[in-house]
PDB file of C-alpha atoms in Angstrom:
ATOM      1  CA  MET A   1      -0.214  -0.052   0.281  1.00 49.00           C
ATOM      2  CA  SER A   2       1.408   3.324  -0.472  1.00 50.00           C
ATOM      3  CA  SER A   3       2.016   6.009   1.862  1.00 53.00           C
ATOM      4  CA  ASP A   4      -0.870   8.198   0.174  1.00 57.00           C
ATOM      5  CA  ALA A   5      -3.462   5.505   0.177  1.00 70.00           C
ATOM      6  CA  LYS A   6      -6.716   6.172   1.765  1.00 87.00           C
ATOM      7  CA  VAL A   7      -7.213   4.350   4.993  1.00 91.00           C
ATOM      8  CA  ASP A   8     -10.565   2.465   5.701  1.00 95.00           C
ATOM      9  CA  THR A   9     -11.554   3.529   8.757  1.00 96.00           C
ATOM     10  CA  THR A  10     -14.611   1.005   8.850  1.00 96.00           C
ATOM     11  CA  ILE A  11     -15.205  -2.264  10.604  1.00 97.00           C
ATOM     12  CA  ALA A  12     -14.595  -3.616   6.773  1.00 97.00           C
ATOM     13  CA  ASN A  13     -10.834  -3.251   8.434  1.00 97.00           C
ATOM     14  CA  ASN A  14     -10.082  -6.692  10.721  1.00 97.00           C
ATOM     15  CA  ASP A  15      -7.488  -3.333  12.439  1.00 97.00           C
ATOM     16  CA  VAL A  16     -10.197  -1.509  13.034  1.00 98.00           C
ATOM     17  CA  VAL A  17     -12.610  -3.814  14.555  1.00 98.00           C
ATOM     18  CA  THR A  18      -9.310  -5.386  16.564  1.00 98.00           C
ATOM     19  CA  LYS A  19      -9.257  -1.603  18.298  1.00 98.00           C
ATOM     20  CA  TYR A  20     -12.913  -1.508  18.771  1.00 98.00           C
ATOM     21  CA  LYS A  21     -12.825  -5.030  20.569  1.00 98.00           C
ATOM     22  CA  ALA A  22      -9.606  -3.586  22.532  1.00 98.00           C
ATOM     23  CA  ALA A  23     -11.221  -0.691  23.785  1.00 98.00           C
ATOM     24  CA  ALA A  24     -14.076  -2.772  24.391  1.00 98.00           C
ATOM     25  CA  ASP A  25     -12.557  -5.389  27.099  1.00 98.00           C
ATOM     26  CA  VAL A  26     -10.635  -1.979  28.625  1.00 98.00           C
ATOM     27  CA  THR A  27     -14.872  -0.666  28.913  1.00 98.00           C
ATOM     28  CA  ASN A  28     -16.045  -3.816  30.303  1.00 98.00           C
ATOM     29  CA  ALA A  29     -13.803  -4.690  32.680  1.00 98.00           C
ATOM     30  CA  ALA A  30     -13.909  -1.160  34.046  1.00 98.00           C
ATOM     31  CA  ILE A  31     -17.421  -0.560  34.087  1.00 98.00           C
ATOM     32  CA  ARG A  32     -17.338  -3.947  36.350  1.00 98.00           C
ATOM     33  CA  LYS A  33     -14.762  -2.571  39.047  1.00 98.00           C
ATOM     34  CA  VAL A  34     -17.329   0.711  39.036  1.00 98.00           C
ATOM     35  CA  LEU A  35     -20.655  -1.531  39.461  1.00 98.00           C
ATOM     36  CA  ALA A  36     -19.263  -3.617  42.026  1.00 97.00           C
ATOM     37  CA  ALA A  37     -18.150  -0.685  44.167  1.00 98.00           C
ATOM     38  CA  CYS A  38     -21.460   0.675  44.005  1.00 98.00           C
ATOM     39  CA  ASN A  39     -22.479  -0.144  47.691  1.00 97.00           C
ATOM     40  CA  GLU A  40     -24.253   1.714  50.904  1.00 97.00           C
ATOM     41  CA  GLY A  41     -21.695   4.507  52.312  1.00 98.00           C
ATOM     42  CA  ALA A  42     -19.806   4.923  48.617  1.00 98.00           C
ATOM     43  CA  LYS A  43     -19.060   8.326  47.516  1.00 98.00           C
ATOM     44  CA  ILE A  44     -20.031   9.254  43.985  1.00 98.00           C
ATOM     45  CA  ILE A  45     -16.320  10.756  43.563  1.00 98.00           C
ATOM     46  CA  ASP A  46     -14.790   7.965  44.611  1.00 98.00           C
ATOM     47  CA  LEU A  47     -16.842   6.005  42.173  1.00 98.00           C
ATOM     48  CA  CYS A  48     -15.976   8.606  39.457  1.00 98.00           C
ATOM     49  CA  LYS A  49     -12.068   8.199  39.960  1.00 98.00           C
ATOM     50  CA  LEU A  50     -12.267   4.369  40.338  1.00 98.00           C
ATOM     51  CA  GLY A  51     -13.534   4.249  36.812  1.00 98.00           C
ATOM     52  CA  ASP A  52     -11.059   6.710  34.866  1.00 97.00           C
ATOM     53  CA  ALA A  53      -8.256   5.081  36.716  1.00 98.00           C
ATOM     54  CA  ALA A  54      -9.760   1.452  35.492  1.00 98.00           C
ATOM     55  CA  ILE A  55      -9.948   3.016  32.395  1.00 98.00           C
ATOM     56  CA  GLU A  56      -6.001   4.350  31.798  1.00 96.00           C
ATOM     57  CA  ALA A  57      -4.890   1.101  33.970  1.00 98.00           C
ATOM     58  CA  GLY A  58      -6.277  -1.170  31.136  1.00 98.00           C
ATOM     59  CA  LEU A  59      -5.257   0.917  28.173  1.00 97.00           C
ATOM     60  CA  SER A  60      -1.675   0.893  29.465  1.00 96.00           C
ATOM     61  CA  THR A  61      -1.639  -2.518  28.519  1.00 96.00           C
ATOM     62  CA  GLN A  62      -3.133  -2.120  24.957  1.00 96.00           C
ATOM     63  CA  TYR A  63      -0.643  -1.449  21.962  1.00 94.00           C
ATOM     64  CA  THR A  64       2.298  -1.054  23.780  1.00 92.00           C
ATOM     65  CA  LYS A  65       4.451  -1.260  21.302  1.00 91.00           C
ATOM     66  CA  ASP A  66       2.688   1.775  19.443  1.00 89.00           C
ATOM     67  CA  LYS A  67       3.911   4.711  21.186  1.00 84.00           C
ATOM     68  CA  LYS A  68       2.258   7.005  18.754  1.00 86.00           C
ATOM     69  CA  LEU A  69      -1.097   5.294  18.944  1.00 91.00           C
ATOM     70  CA  ASN A  70      -3.438   7.901  20.891  1.00 90.00           C
ATOM     71  CA  LYS A  71      -5.847   5.961  23.090  1.00 92.00           C
ATOM     72  CA  GLY A  72      -7.620   7.465  26.376  1.00 92.00           C
ATOM     73  CA  ILE A  73     -10.597   8.040  28.055  1.00 94.00           C
ATOM     74  CA  ALA A  74     -13.727   8.351  25.360  1.00 94.00           C
ATOM     75  CA  TYR A  75     -16.327   9.167  28.081  1.00 95.00           C
ATOM     76  CA  PRO A  76     -15.221  10.274  31.741  1.00 95.00           C
ATOM     77  CA  THR A  77     -17.338   8.052  34.632  1.00 98.00           C
ATOM     78  CA  SER A  78     -20.315   9.458  34.966  1.00 97.00           C
ATOM     79  CA  VAL A  79     -22.027   7.874  38.071  1.00 98.00           C
ATOM     80  CA  SER A  80     -26.113   9.510  38.184  1.00 97.00           C
ATOM     81  CA  VAL A  81     -27.978   8.461  40.860  1.00 97.00           C
ATOM     82  CA  ASN A  82     -32.404   8.348  41.187  1.00 95.00           C
ATOM     83  CA  ASN A  83     -33.380  10.880  39.113  1.00 92.00           C
ATOM     84  CA  VAL A  84     -30.594  12.650  37.771  1.00 94.00           C
ATOM     85  CA  VAL A  85     -30.483  11.036  34.076  1.00 94.00           C
ATOM     86  CA  CYS A  86     -27.270  10.913  32.927  1.00 94.00           C
ATOM     87  CA  HIS A  87     -23.514  12.711  32.655  1.00 93.00           C
ATOM     88  CA  PHE A  88     -23.131  13.498  36.585  1.00 95.00           C
ATOM     89  CA  ALA A  89     -19.628  13.152  36.948  1.00 96.00           C
ATOM     90  CA  PRO A  90     -18.334  15.955  39.086  1.00 96.00           C
ATOM     91  CA  LEU A  91     -15.400  17.701  40.149  1.00 94.00           C
ATOM     92  CA  GLU A  92     -14.157  17.271  44.184  1.00 94.00           C
ATOM     93  CA  SER A  93     -15.640  20.816  44.044  1.00 93.00           C
ATOM     94  CA  ASP A  94     -18.964  19.845  42.774  1.00 94.00           C
ATOM     95  CA  PRO A  95     -21.921  19.923  44.990  1.00 92.00           C
ATOM     96  CA  GLY A  96     -22.713  16.547  45.103  1.00 92.00           C
ATOM     97  CA  ALA A  97     -19.512  14.954  44.644  1.00 95.00           C
ATOM     98  CA  ASP A  98     -19.357  13.623  48.259  1.00 95.00           C
ATOM     99  CA  LYS A  99     -23.040  12.424  47.894  1.00 95.00           C
ATOM    100  CA  VAL A 100     -23.026   8.854  49.366  1.00 98.00           C
ATOM    101  CA  LEU A 101     -25.113   6.067  48.298  1.00 98.00           C
ATOM    102  CA  GLN A 102     -27.757   4.562  50.448  1.00 98.00           C
ATOM    103  CA  THR A 103     -29.553   0.985  50.091  1.00 97.00           C
ATOM    104  CA  GLY A 104     -32.419   1.326  47.320  1.00 97.00           C
ATOM    105  CA  ASP A 105     -30.635   4.060  45.180  1.00 97.00           C
ATOM    106  CA  VAL A 106     -30.870   3.321  41.263  1.00 97.00           C
ATOM    107  CA  VAL A 107     -27.415   4.123  40.158  1.00 98.00           C
ATOM    108  CA  LYS A 108     -26.631   4.726  36.441  1.00 98.00           C
ATOM    109  CA  VAL A 109     -23.249   4.392  35.328  1.00 98.00           C
ATOM    110  CA  GLN A 110     -21.513   5.262  32.271  1.00 98.00           C
ATOM    111  CA  ILE A 111     -17.718   5.085  31.132  1.00 98.00           C
ATOM    112  CA  GLY A 112     -15.411   4.630  27.625  1.00 97.00           C
ATOM    113  CA  ALA A 113     -12.310   4.134  26.278  1.00 97.00           C
ATOM    114  CA  HIS A 114     -10.577   4.910  23.025  1.00 96.00           C
ATOM    115  CA  ILE A 115      -8.264   3.391  20.740  1.00 96.00           C
ATOM    116  CA  ASP A 116      -6.655   5.503  17.805  1.00 94.00           C
ATOM    117  CA  GLY A 117     -10.051   7.013  18.010  1.00 93.00           C
ATOM    118  CA  TYR A 118     -12.266   3.896  17.818  1.00 96.00           C
ATOM    119  CA  ALA A 119     -14.520   4.196  21.123  1.00 96.00           C
ATOM    120  CA  ALA A 120     -16.068   1.883  23.286  1.00 98.00           C
ATOM    121  CA  VAL A 121     -18.700   3.332  25.108  1.00 97.00           C
ATOM    122  CA  ALA A 122     -20.706   0.904  28.283  1.00 98.00           C
ATOM    123  CA  GLY A 123     -23.853   2.421  30.692  1.00 97.00           C
ATOM    124  CA  ASN A 124     -25.064  -0.291  33.192  1.00 97.00           C
ATOM    125  CA  THR A 125     -27.963   0.486  36.217  1.00 97.00           C
ATOM    126  CA  VAL A 126     -27.755  -1.114  39.494  1.00 97.00           C
ATOM    127  CA  VAL A 127     -29.602  -1.128  42.508  1.00 98.00           C
ATOM    128  CA  VAL A 128     -27.865  -0.757  46.001  1.00 98.00           C
ATOM    129  CA  GLY A 129     -28.212  -3.526  48.582  1.00 96.00           C
ATOM    130  CA  SER A 130     -29.942  -5.498  45.943  1.00 96.00           C
ATOM    131  CA  SER A 131     -29.169  -9.183  44.809  1.00 94.00           C
ATOM    132  CA  GLU A 132     -30.453 -12.729  43.770  1.00 93.00           C
ATOM    133  CA  ALA A 133     -31.839 -12.700  47.656  1.00 96.00           C
ATOM    134  CA  ASN A 134     -32.972  -9.383  47.901  1.00 95.00           C
ATOM    135  CA  PRO A 135     -34.340  -8.826  44.056  1.00 96.00           C
ATOM    136  CA  VAL A 136     -35.198  -5.343  42.642  1.00 96.00           C
ATOM    137  CA  THR A 137     -38.997  -4.822  42.972  1.00 96.00           C
ATOM    138  CA  GLY A 138     -41.463  -2.149  41.591  1.00 96.00           C
ATOM    139  CA  LYS A 139     -41.411   0.882  39.507  1.00 96.00           C
ATOM    140  CA  ALA A 140     -37.435   0.105  39.715  1.00 96.00           C
ATOM    141  CA  ALA A 141     -37.207  -3.290  38.102  1.00 97.00           C
ATOM    142  CA  ASP A 142     -39.935  -2.108  35.467  1.00 98.00           C
ATOM    143  CA  ALA A 143     -37.524   0.560  34.201  1.00 97.00           C
ATOM    144  CA  ILE A 144     -34.963  -1.377  34.287  1.00 97.00           C
ATOM    145  CA  ALA A 145     -36.318  -4.339  32.911  1.00 98.00           C
ATOM    146  CA  ALA A 146     -37.606  -1.907  29.972  1.00 98.00           C
ATOM    147  CA  ALA A 147     -34.224  -0.415  29.128  1.00 97.00           C
ATOM    148  CA  HIS A 148     -32.916  -3.772  28.537  1.00 97.00           C
ATOM    149  CA  TYR A 149     -35.301  -5.000  26.384  1.00 98.00           C
ATOM    150  CA  ALA A 150     -35.280  -1.613  24.961  1.00 98.00           C
ATOM    151  CA  ALA A 151     -31.465  -1.770  23.947  1.00 97.00           C
ATOM    152  CA  GLU A 152     -31.817  -5.596  22.733  1.00 98.00           C
ATOM    153  CA  THR A 153     -34.634  -4.087  20.555  1.00 98.00           C
ATOM    154  CA  ILE A 154     -32.205  -1.756  19.013  1.00 98.00           C
ATOM    155  CA  GLN A 155     -29.612  -4.362  18.141  1.00 97.00           C
ATOM    156  CA  ARG A 156     -32.037  -6.658  16.616  1.00 97.00           C
ATOM    157  CA  MET A 157     -32.805  -3.783  14.434  1.00 98.00           C
ATOM    158  CA  LEU A 158     -29.646  -2.541  13.310  1.00 97.00           C
ATOM    159  CA  LYS A 159     -29.366  -3.814  10.422  1.00 97.00           C
ATOM    160  CA  PRO A 160     -28.293  -2.595   6.851  1.00 97.00           C
ATOM    161  CA  GLY A 161     -31.844  -1.334   5.052  1.00 97.00           C
ATOM    162  CA  ASN A 162     -33.845  -0.793   8.042  1.00 98.00           C
ATOM    163  CA  LYS A 163     -34.843   2.706   9.176  1.00 97.00           C
ATOM    164  CA  ASN A 164     -34.319   4.662  12.300  1.00 97.00           C
ATOM    165  CA  THR A 165     -37.716   5.669  12.464  1.00 97.00           C
ATOM    166  CA  ALA A 166     -39.099   2.074  12.963  1.00 98.00           C
ATOM    167  CA  VAL A 167     -36.523   1.549  15.817  1.00 98.00           C
ATOM    168  CA  THR A 168     -38.220   4.631  17.306  1.00 98.00           C
ATOM    169  CA  ASP A 169     -41.511   3.449  17.201  1.00 97.00           C
ATOM    170  CA  GLN A 170     -41.016   0.077  18.087  1.00 98.00           C
ATOM    171  CA  VAL A 171     -38.919   1.089  21.099  1.00 98.00           C
ATOM    172  CA  GLN A 172     -41.988   2.846  22.327  1.00 98.00           C
ATOM    173  CA  LYS A 173     -44.177   0.349  21.921  1.00 98.00           C
ATOM    174  CA  VAL A 174     -41.331  -2.017  24.154  1.00 98.00           C
ATOM    175  CA  VAL A 175     -40.369   0.477  26.945  1.00 98.00           C
ATOM    176  CA  GLU A 176     -44.562   1.393  27.438  1.00 98.00           C
ATOM    177  CA  SER A 177     -45.898  -1.893  27.766  1.00 98.00           C
ATOM    178  CA  PHE A 178     -44.100  -1.789  30.941  1.00 98.00           C
ATOM    179  CA  GLY A 179     -45.852   0.791  31.841  1.00 97.00           C
ATOM    180  CA  CYS A 180     -42.461   3.195  31.376  1.00 97.00           C
ATOM    181  CA  LYS A 181     -41.870   5.856  28.611  1.00 97.00           C
ATOM    182  CA  PRO A 182     -38.268   6.507  27.034  1.00 97.00           C
ATOM    183  CA  ILE A 183     -36.683   9.843  28.301  1.00 97.00           C
ATOM    184  CA  GLU A 184     -37.652  12.345  25.839  1.00 97.00           C
ATOM    185  CA  GLY A 185     -35.359  13.288  22.956  1.00 96.00           C
ATOM    186  CA  MET A 186     -32.668  10.699  23.718  1.00 95.00           C
ATOM    187  CA  LEU A 187     -30.404  10.339  20.778  1.00 96.00           C
ATOM    188  CA  CYS A 188     -28.516   7.113  19.697  1.00 97.00           C
ATOM    189  CA  HIS A 189     -25.700   8.169  17.696  1.00 96.00           C
ATOM    190  CA  GLU A 190     -23.384   6.393  14.820  1.00 97.00           C
ATOM    191  CA  GLN A 191     -19.858   6.099  15.585  1.00 96.00           C
ATOM    192  CA  LYS A 192     -17.070   6.931  13.352  1.00 95.00           C
ATOM    193  CA  LYS A 193     -13.569   6.898  14.135  1.00 95.00           C
ATOM    194  CA  ASP A 194     -12.718  10.279  16.511  1.00 91.00           C
ATOM    195  CA  VAL A 195     -16.545  10.998  16.522  1.00 92.00           C
ATOM    196  CA  LEU A 196     -18.719  10.044  19.295  1.00 91.00           C
ATOM    197  CA  ASP A 197     -21.939  11.728  17.639  1.00 91.00           C
ATOM    198  CA  GLY A 198     -22.306  11.287  13.559  1.00 92.00           C
ATOM    199  CA  GLU A 199     -24.985  12.485  11.800  1.00 93.00           C
ATOM    200  CA  LYS A 200     -27.216   9.469  11.275  1.00 97.00           C
ATOM    201  CA  GLN A 201     -29.285   9.142  14.424  1.00 97.00           C
ATOM    202  CA  ILE A 202     -32.128   7.361  16.618  1.00 98.00           C
ATOM    203  CA  ILE A 203     -34.105   9.212  18.524  1.00 97.00           C
ATOM    204  CA  LEU A 204     -36.354   7.937  21.448  1.00 97.00           C
ATOM    205  CA  ASN A 205     -39.912   9.573  22.472  1.00 97.00           C
ATOM    206  CA  PRO A 206     -39.784  12.287  20.092  1.00 96.00           C
ATOM    207  CA  ASN A 207     -42.071  15.153  20.737  1.00 94.00           C
ATOM    208  CA  PRO A 208     -44.461  16.334  17.995  1.00 94.00           C
ATOM    209  CA  ASP A 209     -42.098  19.074  16.925  1.00 94.00           C
ATOM    210  CA  GLN A 210     -39.098  16.728  17.116  1.00 94.00           C
ATOM    211  CA  ARG A 211     -40.726  14.255  15.127  1.00 93.00           C
ATOM    212  CA  LYS A 212     -41.078  16.378  12.457  1.00 93.00           C
ATOM    213  CA  GLN A 213     -37.948  18.017  12.480  1.00 93.00           C
ATOM    214  CA  PHE A 214     -35.961  14.555  12.652  1.00 94.00           C
ATOM    215  CA  GLN A 215     -34.172  13.112   9.845  1.00 94.00           C
ATOM    216  CA  SER A 216     -34.977   9.905   8.478  1.00 96.00           C
ATOM    217  CA  CYS A 217     -32.058   7.548   7.793  1.00 97.00           C
ATOM    218  CA  GLU A 218     -31.482   4.025   6.407  1.00 97.00           C
ATOM    219  CA  PHE A 219     -28.748   2.028   8.108  1.00 98.00           C
ATOM    220  CA  GLY A 220     -25.928   0.817   6.044  1.00 97.00           C
ATOM    221  CA  GLU A 221     -23.532  -1.995   5.915  1.00 97.00           C
ATOM    222  CA  HIS A 222     -19.933  -1.613   8.081  1.00 97.00           C
ATOM    223  CA  GLU A 223     -21.838   1.256  10.670  1.00 97.00           C
ATOM    224  CA  VAL A 224     -21.105   1.619  13.917  1.00 97.00           C
ATOM    225  CA  TYR A 225     -23.666   2.591  16.662  1.00 98.00           C
ATOM    226  CA  LEU A 226     -23.927   3.534  20.205  1.00 96.00           C
ATOM    227  CA  VAL A 227     -26.961   2.539  21.670  1.00 96.00           C
ATOM    228  CA  ASP A 228     -27.514   4.746  24.279  1.00 95.00           C
ATOM    229  CA  VAL A 229     -31.140   4.028  26.110  1.00 97.00           C
ATOM    230  CA  PHE A 230     -32.790   5.691  29.214  1.00 96.00           C
ATOM    231  CA  VAL A 231     -36.382   4.684  30.552  1.00 97.00           C
ATOM    232  CA  THR A 232     -38.172   6.182  33.543  1.00 96.00           C
ATOM    233  CA  SER A 233     -41.398   5.867  35.163  1.00 95.00           C
ATOM    234  CA  GLY A 234     -42.200   9.106  34.617  1.00 93.00           C
ATOM    235  CA  ASP A 235     -43.689  11.210  32.050  1.00 94.00           C
ATOM    236  CA  GLY A 236     -40.483  10.951  30.000  1.00 93.00           C
ATOM    237  CA  ARG A 237     -39.594  14.824  30.007  1.00 94.00           C
ATOM    238  CA  THR A 238     -36.678  16.078  31.865  1.00 93.00           C
ATOM    239  CA  LYS A 239     -35.561  19.677  33.510  1.00 91.00           C
ATOM    240  CA  GLN A 240     -32.052  21.225  33.327  1.00 89.00           C
ATOM    241  CA  SER A 241     -30.515  20.140  36.905  1.00 87.00           C
ATOM    242  CA  GLU A 242     -29.112  23.476  38.608  1.00 88.00           C
ATOM    243  CA  LEU A 243     -25.703  21.157  38.690  1.00 87.00           C
ATOM    244  CA  ARG A 244     -22.613  22.584  36.819  1.00 87.00           C
ATOM    245  CA  THR A 245     -21.775  20.622  33.251  1.00 88.00           C
ATOM    246  CA  THR A 246     -18.678  18.840  33.641  1.00 90.00           C
ATOM    247  CA  ILE A 247     -18.521  16.746  30.237  1.00 89.00           C
ATOM    248  CA  TYR A 248     -17.270  18.402  27.404  1.00 85.00           C
ATOM    249  CA  LYS A 249     -16.506  17.692  23.403  1.00 81.00           C
ATOM    250  CA  LYS A 250     -14.045  18.872  21.406  1.00 78.00           C
ATOM    251  CA  THR A 251     -15.545  20.799  18.102  1.00 77.00           C
ATOM    252  CA  GLY A 252     -13.844  21.548  14.865  1.00 75.00           C
ATOM    253  CA  THR A 253     -14.132  24.976  15.578  1.00 81.00           C
ATOM    254  CA  ASN A 254     -10.172  26.448  15.123  1.00 83.00           C
ATOM    255  CA  TYR A 255      -9.483  29.484  17.695  1.00 85.00           C
ATOM    256  CA  LYS A 256      -5.924  31.128  18.335  1.00 88.00           C
ATOM    257  CA  LEU A 257      -5.472  30.699  21.971  1.00 90.00           C
ATOM    258  CA  LYS A 258      -4.115  34.303  24.002  1.00 92.00           C
ATOM    259  CA  MET A 259      -3.565  32.961  27.062  1.00 94.00           C
ATOM    260  CA  GLN A 260      -0.811  30.489  28.267  1.00 94.00           C
ATOM    261  CA  SER A 261      -2.723  28.651  30.716  1.00 94.00           C
ATOM    262  CA  ALA A 262      -5.991  27.891  28.229  1.00 91.00           C
ATOM    263  CA  ARG A 263      -2.856  26.428  25.641  1.00 90.00           C
ATOM    264  CA  SER A 264      -2.082  24.116  28.226  1.00 92.00           C
ATOM    265  CA  ALA A 265      -5.525  22.901  29.220  1.00 88.00           C
ATOM    266  CA  ILE A 266      -6.247  22.440  25.338  1.00 85.00           C
ATOM    267  CA  SER A 267      -2.789  20.655  25.167  1.00 85.00           C
ATOM    268  CA  GLU A 268      -3.327  18.425  28.317  1.00 82.00           C
ATOM    269  CA  ILE A 269      -6.906  17.725  26.946  1.00 80.00           C
ATOM    270  CA  SER A 270      -5.649  16.649  23.438  1.00 76.00           C
ATOM    271  CA  SER A 271      -3.231  14.174  25.182  1.00 73.00           C
ATOM    272  CA  LYS A 272      -4.982  12.415  27.299  1.00 70.00           C
ATOM    273  CA  PHE A 273      -8.676  12.537  25.771  1.00 72.00           C
ATOM    274  CA  GLY A 274      -7.737  13.184  21.729  1.00 67.00           C
ATOM    275  CA  SER A 275     -10.612  13.930  19.780  1.00 66.00           C
TER     276      SER A 275
END
């Protein structure tokens, strides 16, 4: 292959598949550690640190011979409890960072690793104090079961030729059969190298305006999707939290930074998280 030949960055390329799988191994091992630590008395900030450290430790054993290969955290560990839907990854100084888990809390954990820009992001839900001898019951059990079967539905329908609108409608039926609703407007995205939120999307529980404006698409061969499902026993609508945003993504915008501190910050972000 000539040096200027275009590299296939889809999963038609076995090297790409290998990188996705390696990133997934790291992510799955890390999320298992966090889920196992979601016990009564555990602090959210400690769980977030545990997950991020597990990702970095796992990646340190992958592709060790290729020193130039970029790898890192694709999605910082977020631990969202009860009515907080997602994206809660506080700094130590943030309100709620030292919140202690209690028996019965519904805890959503999200975490992700990438290797060479190919990301594997995972999410799971546990109820603190639950076990085989003490199973989850009631509305929490309904919501968890609905989310599980909704995710299964999406994965089964992600086939070339199927349309995103059909997935939206089928997920709605599955979740409502449990007396629950998907979170309004939640999106599943196509993934590509260095991109977690590609152009093709699946919307869940759209309101009338979202349904009118949403772009229909057809799934194609060798596409990768992030299946992101959130379910509630409520009406599906959310409201903005008073907590500040701590998870950001880089955009394609270029701007000449004037302050040394800003240049140092973007350099650290680029070296640690890539794109």
